[in-house]
DNA sequence: GTGAAAGCGCTAACAC
DNA sequence: GTGTTAGCGCTTTCAC
């Protein structure tokens, strides 16, 4: 029995003869080692966990896909849990995975409160949304937002509405922050209040729809000519809202998204959006997790990845130019002509 | 130690006093039972597995969501695996889950060849796509397809193209079968070949796009006036293809999908599609799995759930009526006036 | 190089 | 009711 174990784990020296005989026996009996007993004994399972808030959101589905590929490439099996934005369920998965001795865990937190007990933080890396005190791999949300806003400004828009994410998620509120930082002074200069141009809610289709409707039909002094959405899902909802009220995109209103999910290039018009480097996020988070597993004591790190603006067809200069505070763009989209982080496709 | 076990498992009689003391100690020491050791000992883990071919496909993401909810409601933890349409990965997950003593497994097979060894079939139920000899829970694909085709026929279309699924997936080819059954005689009557109106490929956006383009620009004697797509993703790709070649939907070509993913009501035009009862599928598969777990010997069962047609805005009567073989519909969509399985929303 | 034996943390069967 | 003990299937020392 000890020898069989050695054979299975290709461990130390076993004579070729014995090894062959053992392997023959294994094949003949259809023997399959009990994985539970093994990881119970070894204190490790060669399994990693990934917990996301909503597997139904294309961004998370993509993230799961790439994370899984990255895990497989490194010899791990990845088990996925879907917390449905419930802290309770999230906690359940975190502890289930911990109790079953997953070697590590990648977590996309669903709220600001951490569901990870102190005792397990050593083997967790947090993705997409920061959690105090824990390792992070994420996009530069704020920088990405500014990419989009600068592009819209360059097109000549100044009345830019914002479909923001839920403000209970401070880390992701950086998208809003990037918007606010650039737009607040401009709006203020026009005697307008930023808050009248912002709606906060979930990252999903429905909220994008609702928020766009509200923004476009609002009593705000002047209707926004462009909408900066914090997710592609919201942007797609906004597209639908425009269609429903008979507004043409991009002629009447320009729309930008965030994430660059596959769908972004399929909707009509094709969505101009800020691309998150999902694959790099997946790879980086796995590398980081590995480091953590190997040396659990290491210092905490935050890794911020660059986003890029993908220019497609959902933006155009505002129909009528009232304010000429920005240099003329004579009707052609311009994104800072070759500026870093901008590409067309 | 034995008593602690009894307390934890709220098993037999433990005096209130002792129980309280044990619980106090547990709380104080932060004791957490080793789940691995428990399930190792008990031969059960209170965990179920779900393996899908592509978590990135909205239909599977929705299925995962509802299956998870159903599992949670029944006191199980659900672990998700994404096979990426690779038999190898699929096998890996099936055996990983089996080796780790998952109590049961729900499998959406990615190919016709079963990755489930005989020895484990007792605790597996297959969903969406039939696998010979195993329990099945799925929609009535063929019936659903016929619902859509009948609707299109009722609108006055006869030249209906078909974006089919991959033919390596015989079970899902029933969607195509439903189409072929109704359309073959009609096309034959017009001296046309069915095959010229069919394209086979993956259920994804890209293939929908390619196939629609091919169908619409093909050298087929007469261009189809409607496209029956085997998934909503394909239909959305087809929508994009039409937009790209300047064809208006539904004025120039009608399009139907299959699944009714949330996105279907967001695209422009809103997609008329065949709705799969995802939630019922999830519930039924879990109930079935439970039965299997409790009495592994039971007879195999196939459960087919009804679909329904959801009429939205992507279909209209053909622009020019050449053949008057069908009764006049005077330009109004008609779906068999109140026929079962048809609803508008 | 190989067999024997201890023990991982728990549950269940057994005494009392 | 409660303490004690055997043993789940494996890995890993320890003899030889």
XYZ file of C-alpha atoms (C1' of nucleotides) in Angstrom:
722
model
C 0.000 0.000 0.000
C 2.828 2.349 0.756
C 4.452 1.447 -2.498
C 1.302 2.093 -4.447
C 1.227 5.542 -2.970
C 4.798 6.088 -4.086
C 3.958 4.965 -7.574
C 0.961 7.230 -7.807
C 2.862 10.230 -6.597
C 5.844 9.359 -8.813
C 7.741 10.023 -5.694
C 10.976 8.483 -4.682
C 12.738 5.545 -6.086
C 10.645 2.569 -6.941
C 12.223 -0.169 -8.973
C 11.070 -0.240 -12.562
C 9.864 -3.749 -12.107
C 7.689 -3.065 -9.113
C 6.393 0.142 -10.609
C 5.287 -1.718 -13.712
C 3.558 -4.388 -11.685
C 1.757 -1.833 -9.577
C 0.645 0.078 -12.621
C -0.641 -3.100 -14.178
C -2.629 -3.871 -11.081
C -4.039 -0.348 -10.973
C -5.187 -0.649 -14.549
C -6.630 -4.078 -14.030
C -8.589 -3.265 -10.925
C -9.661 0.113 -12.159
C -8.326 1.540 -8.965
C -8.956 5.231 -8.403
C -7.392 6.938 -5.451
C -9.815 8.656 -3.136
C -9.113 12.321 -3.679
C -10.772 13.202 -0.419
C -8.447 11.001 1.577
C -5.469 12.346 -0.280
C -6.145 15.990 0.288
C -7.247 15.208 3.802
C -3.868 13.697 4.410
C -1.816 16.190 2.438
C -3.632 19.272 3.570
C -3.882 20.402 -0.005
C -6.256 19.681 -2.816
C -4.815 21.142 -5.961
C -8.050 23.010 -6.214
C -8.625 26.724 -6.375
C -11.864 28.571 -5.862
C -13.350 31.548 -7.624
C -16.319 33.387 -6.193
C -18.113 36.003 -8.271
C -21.164 38.106 -7.452
C -23.182 37.260 -10.555
C -22.174 34.688 -13.112
C -24.933 36.020 -15.316
C -23.075 39.261 -15.933
C -20.987 38.819 -19.078
C -17.970 40.458 -17.513
C -17.853 37.915 -14.704
C -18.559 35.053 -17.050
C -15.591 36.099 -19.159
C -13.493 36.527 -16.070
C -14.464 33.042 -14.936
C -13.565 31.612 -18.303
C -10.106 33.121 -18.380
C -9.439 32.457 -14.725
C -10.320 28.850 -15.244
C -8.032 28.587 -18.243
C -5.234 30.157 -16.240
C -5.819 27.741 -13.375
C -5.876 24.734 -15.664
C -2.670 25.883 -17.302
C -1.042 25.870 -13.882
C -2.272 22.441 -12.959
C -5.147 23.444 -10.724
C -8.792 22.639 -10.919
C -10.989 25.673 -10.495
C -14.298 25.500 -8.713
C -16.682 28.344 -9.237
C -19.174 29.802 -6.823
C -21.823 32.387 -7.575
C -22.711 34.567 -4.639
C -25.696 36.285 -6.249
C -24.636 39.510 -4.568
C -25.551 38.001 -1.231
C -23.008 38.383 1.533
C -24.446 35.331 3.153
C -23.954 33.112 0.132
C -20.560 34.624 -0.408
C -19.547 33.712 3.100
C -20.888 30.238 2.542
C -18.686 29.722 -0.486
C -15.631 31.213 1.099
C -15.932 28.924 4.087
C -16.973 25.909 2.054
C -13.907 26.306 -0.061
C -11.712 26.967 2.943
C -13.102 24.038 4.898
C -12.546 21.767 1.970
C -8.967 22.878 1.869
C -8.946 24.650 -1.437
C -5.366 25.761 -1.896
C -6.390 29.294 -2.609
C -9.273 31.528 -3.444
C -9.941 34.314 -5.875
C -12.735 36.537 -4.772
C -14.713 39.238 -6.487
C -16.405 40.725 -3.456
C -20.041 41.612 -3.763
C -20.065 44.261 -1.074
C -17.654 46.422 0.785
C -17.727 44.241 3.886
C -15.216 41.453 3.654
C -16.545 37.945 3.959
C -13.064 36.575 4.514
C -12.114 35.786 8.092
C -8.705 36.966 9.156
C -7.507 33.406 9.411
C -7.951 32.753 5.726
C -6.821 35.966 4.182
C -3.396 34.537 3.561
C -4.602 32.508 0.623
C -7.024 34.878 -0.971
C -6.591 37.438 -3.664
C -9.318 39.892 -4.383
C -10.122 40.874 -7.940
C -11.842 43.858 -9.498
C -12.896 45.490 -6.256
C -10.581 46.392 -3.461
C -11.016 45.013 0.016
C -9.026 46.653 2.784
C -5.905 44.785 3.745
C -6.046 42.176 1.028
C -4.191 41.531 -2.178
C -5.790 43.144 -5.188
C -5.700 42.724 -8.944
C -7.929 45.097 -10.871
C -8.227 47.529 -13.720
C -7.510 51.162 -13.273
C -11.169 52.069 -13.100
C -10.644 55.729 -12.569
C -8.162 56.047 -15.398
C -10.500 54.133 -17.692
C -13.375 56.429 -16.901
C -11.218 59.422 -17.692
C -10.296 57.894 -21.033
C -13.957 57.771 -21.984
C -14.787 61.222 -20.663
C -11.817 62.805 -22.390
C -12.925 61.214 -25.609
C -16.432 62.605 -25.235
C -15.069 66.020 -24.346
C -12.864 65.844 -27.416
C -15.944 65.190 -29.494
C -17.408 68.395 -28.154
C -19.750 67.103 -25.480
C -19.976 68.927 -22.212
C -23.382 67.848 -20.991
C -22.374 64.300 -20.160
C -24.652 62.225 -17.999
C -23.344 59.383 -15.855
C -24.919 56.025 -15.199
C -22.886 55.110 -12.154
C -22.450 51.857 -10.287
C -23.898 51.234 -6.852
C -22.264 53.524 -4.375
C -22.119 50.812 -1.742
C -19.191 49.543 -3.780
C -16.655 52.253 -3.051
C -13.886 50.620 -5.086
C -15.952 50.719 -8.215
C -17.103 54.140 -7.478
C -13.783 55.153 -8.946
C -15.446 54.984 -12.295
C -17.747 57.686 -11.106
C -14.868 59.545 -9.520
C -13.008 59.708 -12.816
C -16.107 61.146 -14.405
C -16.747 63.604 -11.624
C -13.184 64.801 -11.479
C -13.253 65.882 -15.100
C -16.810 67.010 -15.376
C -17.517 68.816 -12.155
C -15.485 71.916 -13.029
C -16.962 72.084 -16.518
C -20.541 71.787 -15.354
C -19.863 74.204 -12.552
C -18.574 76.672 -15.121
C -21.910 76.440 -16.849
C -23.772 76.968 -13.606
C -24.949 73.356 -13.597
C -24.952 70.830 -10.798
C -23.114 67.577 -11.355
C -25.534 65.587 -9.246
C -28.405 66.278 -11.608
C -26.514 64.355 -14.267
C -25.777 61.229 -12.252
C -27.811 58.111 -11.499
C -26.565 55.342 -9.253
C -27.518 51.681 -9.355
C -26.625 48.111 -10.291
C -24.413 47.305 -13.238
C -27.155 45.472 -15.074
C -29.239 46.016 -18.191
C -32.325 47.112 -16.347
C -30.707 49.859 -14.413
C -28.996 51.152 -17.549
C -32.416 51.394 -19.116
C -34.056 53.121 -16.197
C -31.196 55.489 -15.577
C -30.919 56.524 -19.222
C -34.618 57.224 -19.402
C -34.456 59.259 -16.261
C -31.425 61.210 -17.421
C -32.801 61.881 -20.879
C -36.256 62.905 -19.765
C -35.219 64.600 -16.585
C -35.972 68.079 -15.537
C -32.281 68.833 -15.522
C -31.829 72.274 -16.957
C -30.327 70.945 -20.136
C -30.555 67.434 -21.470
C -27.284 65.515 -21.639
C -25.924 64.952 -25.140
C -23.860 61.979 -24.036
C -24.090 59.206 -21.469
C -21.117 57.645 -19.736
C -22.181 54.211 -18.484
C -20.206 52.295 -15.881
C -20.734 48.930 -17.529
C -21.510 47.636 -20.997
C -24.662 46.096 -19.659
C -25.864 49.475 -18.497
C -24.895 50.943 -21.848
C -26.894 48.324 -23.709
C -29.876 49.073 -21.519
C -29.356 52.738 -22.314
C -29.278 51.974 -26.031
C -32.633 50.290 -25.706
C -34.000 53.241 -23.768
C -32.931 55.623 -26.522
C -34.566 53.453 -29.133
C -37.755 53.400 -27.099
C -38.012 57.156 -26.852
C -37.017 57.701 -30.456
C -33.569 59.137 -29.861
C -30.922 58.161 -32.385
C -27.543 56.955 -31.152
C -25.116 58.504 -31.890
C -26.818 61.371 -33.749
C -28.967 62.528 -30.841
C -27.013 61.094 -27.950
C -23.608 59.481 -27.614
C -23.110 56.499 -25.325
C -20.020 54.865 -23.879
C -19.754 51.653 -21.915
C -17.200 49.973 -19.692
C -15.699 46.438 -19.849
C -15.812 45.621 -23.552
C -17.763 42.404 -23.300
C -18.142 40.466 -26.568
C -21.630 41.813 -26.985
C -20.333 45.359 -27.261
C -19.393 44.869 -30.863
C -22.698 43.254 -31.749
C -25.284 45.729 -30.611
C -26.493 48.486 -32.887
C -24.782 50.805 -32.973
C -21.564 49.091 -31.984
C -20.555 50.276 -28.568
C -17.620 52.552 -27.894
C -16.295 51.372 -24.578
C -13.427 51.134 -22.122
C -11.771 47.784 -22.381
C -10.728 45.912 -19.271
C -7.851 43.501 -19.824
C -9.765 40.516 -18.519
C -7.239 37.956 -19.598
C -4.387 39.810 -17.938
C -6.443 40.210 -14.807
C -7.041 36.475 -14.719
C -3.386 35.667 -15.296
C -2.091 38.192 -12.828
C -4.495 37.105 -10.127
C -3.432 33.516 -10.528
C 0.226 34.362 -10.407
C -0.331 36.424 -7.339
C -2.345 33.686 -5.692
C 0.434 31.234 -6.350
C 2.947 33.484 -4.716
C 0.683 33.792 -1.750
C 0.293 30.048 -1.495
C 4.011 29.523 -1.640
C 4.860 32.251 0.817
C 1.733 33.087 2.748
C 3.512 35.687 4.809
C 4.349 38.056 1.982
C 3.499 41.681 1.911
C 0.187 42.754 0.507
C 0.195 44.083 -3.020
C -2.127 46.030 -5.250
C -1.842 45.524 -8.963
C -3.636 47.984 -11.216
C -3.880 47.169 -14.906
C -4.331 49.662 -17.686
C -7.541 49.933 -19.622
C -7.924 51.164 -23.170
C -10.620 52.962 -25.054
C -12.169 51.022 -27.915
C -13.764 53.408 -30.349
C -16.719 52.042 -32.251
C -19.916 53.630 -33.439
C -21.952 54.817 -30.480
C -20.471 58.288 -30.235
C -20.498 61.351 -32.435
C -20.171 65.073 -31.902
C -23.247 66.668 -30.359
C -25.845 67.641 -32.913
C -25.904 71.343 -32.213
C -22.906 73.070 -30.784
C -23.931 75.725 -28.374
C -20.831 76.253 -26.383
C -17.584 76.649 -28.211
C -15.378 76.241 -25.198
C -13.534 73.398 -26.814
C -11.533 73.608 -29.996
C -13.478 72.762 -33.120
C -13.601 69.110 -34.036
C -15.367 69.622 -37.368
C -17.610 66.632 -37.064
C -14.982 63.940 -36.994
C -14.525 61.748 -33.962
C -11.163 62.420 -32.454
C -9.729 60.650 -29.505
C -6.541 62.545 -28.980
C -5.030 61.320 -32.237
C -2.979 58.330 -31.277
C -3.143 58.913 -27.564
C -2.047 55.947 -25.498
C -4.852 53.629 -24.577
C -7.038 54.462 -27.549
C -7.722 52.142 -30.401
C -10.318 51.709 -33.067
C -11.845 48.471 -34.203
C -14.292 14.494 21.021
C -17.114 12.120 20.341
C -19.484 14.389 22.151
C -18.333 17.381 20.180
C -19.160 15.467 17.044
C -22.634 14.782 18.391
C -23.133 18.423 19.192
C -22.048 19.512 15.773
C -24.271 17.043 14.032
C -27.132 17.801 16.409
C -27.407 14.098 16.536
C -28.608 12.096 19.434
C -29.308 13.156 22.917
C -26.782 15.378 24.538
C -27.683 16.991 27.802
C -28.479 20.660 27.519
C -25.758 21.441 29.967
C -23.024 19.632 28.112
C -24.206 20.925 24.765
C -24.010 24.474 26.037
C -20.533 23.950 27.375
C -19.336 22.432 24.146
C -20.828 25.233 22.124
C -19.172 27.755 24.358
C -15.840 26.057 23.872
C -16.335 25.950 20.117
C -17.047 29.634 20.040
C -14.171 30.451 22.297
C -11.579 28.445 20.454
C -12.915 29.379 17.051
C -13.044 25.703 16.282
C -14.026 24.812 12.727
C -14.566 21.224 11.791
C -12.439 19.965 8.933
C -14.943 19.441 6.170
C -12.558 17.205 4.332
C -12.277 14.813 7.225
C -16.009 14.833 7.698
C -16.939 13.983 4.170
C -14.064 11.561 4.010
C -15.548 9.775 6.934
C -19.184 10.094 5.962
C -18.770 9.388 2.302
C -20.838 12.385 1.508
C -20.088 16.046 1.176
C -23.369 17.890 0.861
C -21.957 19.242 -2.332
C -23.337 18.990 -5.824
C -21.545 19.698 -9.051
C -22.700 21.368 -12.233
C -20.648 21.162 -15.392
C -21.556 23.320 -18.374
C -19.879 23.645 -21.761
C -19.516 27.411 -21.774
C -20.326 29.643 -18.849
C -19.994 32.576 -21.182
C -23.167 31.656 -23.037
C -26.048 33.489 -21.383
C -28.263 30.441 -21.440
C -25.799 28.417 -19.395
C -25.091 31.317 -17.088
C -28.808 31.578 -16.374
C -29.042 27.848 -15.952
C -26.148 27.955 -13.505
C -27.804 30.711 -11.548
C -31.091 28.911 -11.149
C -29.489 25.557 -10.531
C -27.429 27.087 -7.800
C -30.465 28.672 -6.215
C -32.264 25.345 -6.360
C -29.305 23.579 -4.776
C -28.989 26.139 -2.009
C -32.690 25.865 -1.309
C -32.223 22.155 -0.767
C -29.269 22.549 1.528
C -26.528 21.744 -0.931
C -23.537 23.738 -2.001
C -23.128 23.844 -5.749
C -19.722 23.856 -7.348
C -19.540 24.896 -10.949
C -17.177 23.688 -13.632
C -16.805 25.088 -17.118
C -15.714 22.558 -19.688
C -15.083 25.029 -22.497
C -16.543 22.503 -24.913
C -13.526 20.298 -24.301
C -14.219 16.650 -23.617
C -10.951 16.462 -21.800
C -11.773 19.260 -19.400
C -15.259 17.882 -18.999
C -13.849 14.525 -18.001
C -11.519 16.275 -15.600
C -14.396 17.967 -13.836
C -16.565 14.902 -13.754
C -13.822 12.878 -12.151
C -12.662 15.664 -9.889
C -16.156 16.000 -8.564
C -16.603 12.251 -8.317
C -13.261 11.743 -6.605
C -14.067 14.425 -4.124
C -17.279 12.659 -3.335
C -19.729 15.211 -4.571
C -23.101 13.755 -3.747
C -24.332 14.214 -7.256
C -23.645 15.859 -10.539
C -25.636 17.782 -13.083
C -24.060 17.691 -16.475
C -24.695 19.604 -19.644
C -22.641 17.483 -22.006
C -20.510 19.270 -24.534
C -20.406 16.468 -27.057
C -22.294 13.331 -27.890
C -19.691 11.101 -26.280
C -20.382 10.658 -22.613
C -17.601 11.603 -20.252
C -19.291 9.785 -17.414
C -17.872 6.388 -16.534
C -20.437 3.672 -15.958
C -19.510 3.547 -12.314
C -20.695 7.055 -11.672
C -23.780 7.296 -13.769
C -25.958 6.522 -10.808
C -25.551 9.998 -9.399
C -25.655 12.060 -12.521
C -28.477 13.737 -14.322
C -27.957 15.164 -17.735
C -29.564 18.435 -18.693
C -30.452 20.064 -22.001
C -28.828 17.427 -24.191
C -29.589 13.759 -24.044
C -26.908 11.199 -23.328
C -27.806 7.565 -24.001
C -28.772 5.645 -20.931
C -28.783 8.545 -18.541
C -31.413 10.590 -16.803
C -32.472 13.642 -18.749
C -34.170 16.933 -18.037
C -34.577 19.195 -21.042
C -36.876 21.359 -23.069
C -38.879 19.971 -25.894
C -36.502 21.341 -28.494
C -38.333 19.945 -31.451
C -41.692 21.214 -30.284
C -40.216 24.628 -29.598
C -38.768 24.840 -33.067
C -42.120 23.990 -34.526
C -43.749 26.743 -32.498
C -41.446 29.270 -34.131
C -41.777 27.868 -37.630
C -45.539 27.718 -37.404
C -45.571 31.311 -36.342
C -43.440 32.349 -39.299
C -45.591 30.326 -41.662
C -48.638 31.998 -40.191
C -47.085 35.343 -40.983
C -46.833 34.252 -44.592
C -43.179 33.252 -44.803
C -42.240 30.176 -46.736
C -38.632 30.894 -47.587
C -37.341 30.360 -44.077
C -33.622 29.911 -43.560
C -32.232 27.976 -40.628
C -29.202 28.756 -38.528
C -28.768 25.351 -36.963
C -26.676 24.135 -34.064
C -23.646 21.933 -34.509
C -24.674 18.615 -35.875
C -22.245 16.780 -33.641
C -24.816 17.427 -30.945
C -27.592 15.118 -32.087
C -29.879 15.913 -29.187
C -29.941 19.563 -30.031
C -30.310 18.832 -33.634
C -33.942 18.358 -32.764
C -34.290 22.066 -33.188
C -33.258 21.610 -36.754
C -35.471 18.550 -37.063
C -38.528 20.524 -36.043
C -37.685 23.061 -38.687
C -36.988 20.480 -41.356
C -40.116 18.501 -40.652
C -42.339 21.476 -41.334
C -40.356 23.147 -44.039
C -39.101 20.336 -46.211
C -42.462 19.604 -47.832
C -43.157 23.269 -48.437
C -39.804 23.960 -50.020
C -40.070 20.763 -52.008
C -43.421 21.942 -53.316
C -41.689 25.029 -54.628
C -38.972 22.963 -56.228
C -36.422 24.171 -53.688
C -33.874 22.210 -51.728
C -33.987 22.461 -47.945
C -30.250 22.109 -47.588
C -29.594 25.350 -49.416
C -31.414 27.145 -46.610
C -29.514 25.637 -43.696
C -26.209 26.506 -42.050
C -24.752 24.492 -39.198
C -22.406 25.689 -36.494
C -21.870 26.750 -32.889
C -24.581 28.439 -30.869
C -22.604 31.634 -30.475
C -22.859 35.201 -31.730
C -20.177 34.820 -34.339
C -21.697 31.882 -36.084
C -25.082 33.576 -36.123
C -23.452 36.475 -37.875
C -21.594 34.376 -40.424
C -24.499 32.083 -41.130
C -26.978 34.910 -41.599
C -24.656 36.651 -44.002
C -24.180 33.472 -45.932
C -27.887 32.726 -46.048
C -28.875 36.234 -47.036
C -26.252 36.681 -49.717
C -26.236 33.138 -50.928
C -26.791 31.949 -54.404
C -29.835 30.070 -53.229
C -32.480 30.450 -55.867
C -34.508 32.788 -53.747
C -33.372 34.698 -50.701
C -34.989 33.689 -47.426
C -37.453 36.191 -46.004
C -37.068 34.828 -42.503
C -34.365 33.224 -40.397
C -34.997 30.643 -37.709
C -31.997 30.675 -35.368
C -31.290 27.867 -32.913
C -30.161 30.176 -30.136
C -30.693 33.771 -29.133
C -27.001 34.356 -29.443
C -27.097 33.276 -33.060
C -30.142 35.456 -33.593
C -28.377 38.473 -32.165
C -25.436 37.818 -34.452
C -27.904 37.589 -37.318
C -29.433 40.904 -36.319
C -26.005 42.490 -36.539
C -25.412 40.878 -39.927
C -28.651 42.332 -41.253
C -27.724 45.768 -39.961
C -24.356 45.476 -41.647
C -25.781 44.684 -45.050
C -28.530 47.251 -44.770
C -31.443 44.879 -44.345
C -34.173 46.030 -42.014
C -35.524 43.634 -39.413
C -38.382 42.864 -39.509
C -39.375 44.733 -42.701
C -36.884 42.971 -44.967
C -36.264 39.828 -42.984
C -37.863 38.277 -39.935
C -35.734 36.618 -37.282
C -36.542 34.251 -34.445
C -34.288 33.016 -31.679
C -34.327 30.234 -29.133
C -33.871 30.325 -25.323
C -35.219 33.745 -24.390
C -32.174 35.010 -22.584
C -32.594 38.368 -20.828
C -30.840 40.101 -23.680
C -33.573 39.085 -26.097
C -35.810 41.875 -24.936
C -33.060 44.457 -25.089
C -31.739 44.214 -28.603
C -33.229 46.227 -31.407
C -35.621 45.060 -32.572
C -36.707 43.055 -29.575
C -36.333 39.417 -30.372
C -39.215 37.061 -30.946
C -38.015 33.781 -29.533
C -38.825 30.385 -28.100
C -38.627 30.452 -24.359
C -37.001 27.615 -22.469
C -38.288 27.231 -18.918
C -34.855 27.530 -17.371
C -36.047 27.768 -13.832
C -38.201 24.681 -14.168
C -35.335 22.824 -15.771
C -33.121 23.717 -12.843
C -35.720 22.682 -10.299
C -36.633 19.483 -12.037
C -33.036 18.431 -12.479
C -32.354 18.959 -8.826
C -35.392 17.016 -7.758
C -34.431 14.228 -10.061
C -30.874 14.220 -8.805
C -32.097 13.967 -5.270
C -34.226 10.974 -6.100
C -31.217 9.387 -7.717
C -29.082 10.038 -4.691
C -31.659 8.548 -2.394
C -32.359 5.523 -4.513
C -29.502 5.123 -6.955
C -31.036 2.050 -8.480
C -34.129 3.704 -9.900
C -35.223 3.486 -13.464
C -33.942 6.004 -15.905
C -36.273 8.843 -16.785
C -36.545 11.481 -19.443
C -38.331 14.660 -18.568
C -39.250 16.992 -21.387
C -40.495 20.462 -20.519
C -42.695 22.629 -22.692
C -41.400 25.725 -24.365
C -43.412 28.744 -25.343
C -43.193 31.296 -28.088
C -42.547 34.846 -26.949
C -43.663 37.249 -29.627
C -41.791 40.515 -29.724
C -40.740 42.728 -32.601
C -38.347 40.871 -34.846
C -40.914 39.334 -37.165
C -43.387 40.699 -39.689
C -45.085 39.398 -42.787
C -42.799 39.179 -45.789
C -42.559 42.408 -47.741
C -43.861 41.084 -51.028
C -46.205 38.186 -51.133
C -45.411 36.028 -54.088
C -46.997 32.778 -53.167
C -50.510 32.759 -51.880
C -50.536 29.210 -50.704
C -51.355 30.260 -47.213
C -54.477 32.066 -46.155
C -54.172 35.817 -46.142
C -52.902 37.374 -42.956
C -53.418 40.964 -44.049
C -50.232 42.268 -42.578
C -50.892 41.526 -38.962
C -48.727 39.137 -37.005
C -50.746 36.135 -36.061
C -49.550 33.272 -33.995
C -52.454 30.938 -34.202
C -54.767 33.202 -32.221
C -54.348 32.134 -28.658
C -52.685 28.854 -29.443
C -51.148 27.190 -26.436
C -47.537 28.087 -25.842
C -47.744 31.514 -27.421
C -47.562 34.734 -25.541
C -46.739 38.331 -26.239
C -44.681 40.581 -24.077
C 14.132 -0.188 -2.671
C 10.357 -1.961 0.006
C 7.136 -3.498 3.721
C 5.176 -2.182 8.133
C 3.036 1.038 10.968
C 1.538 5.516 12.722
C -1.705 8.981 12.286
C -4.331 13.041 9.610
C -9.739 14.712 12.024
C -13.592 12.935 12.110
C -17.937 9.603 12.955
C -20.172 5.657 14.698
C -20.272 1.667 17.383
C -19.398 0.266 21.801
C -19.233 0.266 26.714
C -20.616 2.025 30.901
C -26.140 10.615 28.355
C -21.167 10.363 27.874
C -16.231 8.796 27.386
C -13.530 5.570 24.706
C -12.085 3.369 20.599
C -11.746 1.604 15.858
C -11.011 2.829 11.415
C -12.288 5.663 6.794
C -7.801 5.714 2.582
C -4.174 7.744 2.211
C 1.004 9.588 2.980
C 5.060 9.361 5.329
C 8.220 8.045 8.599
C 10.791 4.161 10.194
C 13.066 -0.259 9.945
C 15.141 -3.441 7.266
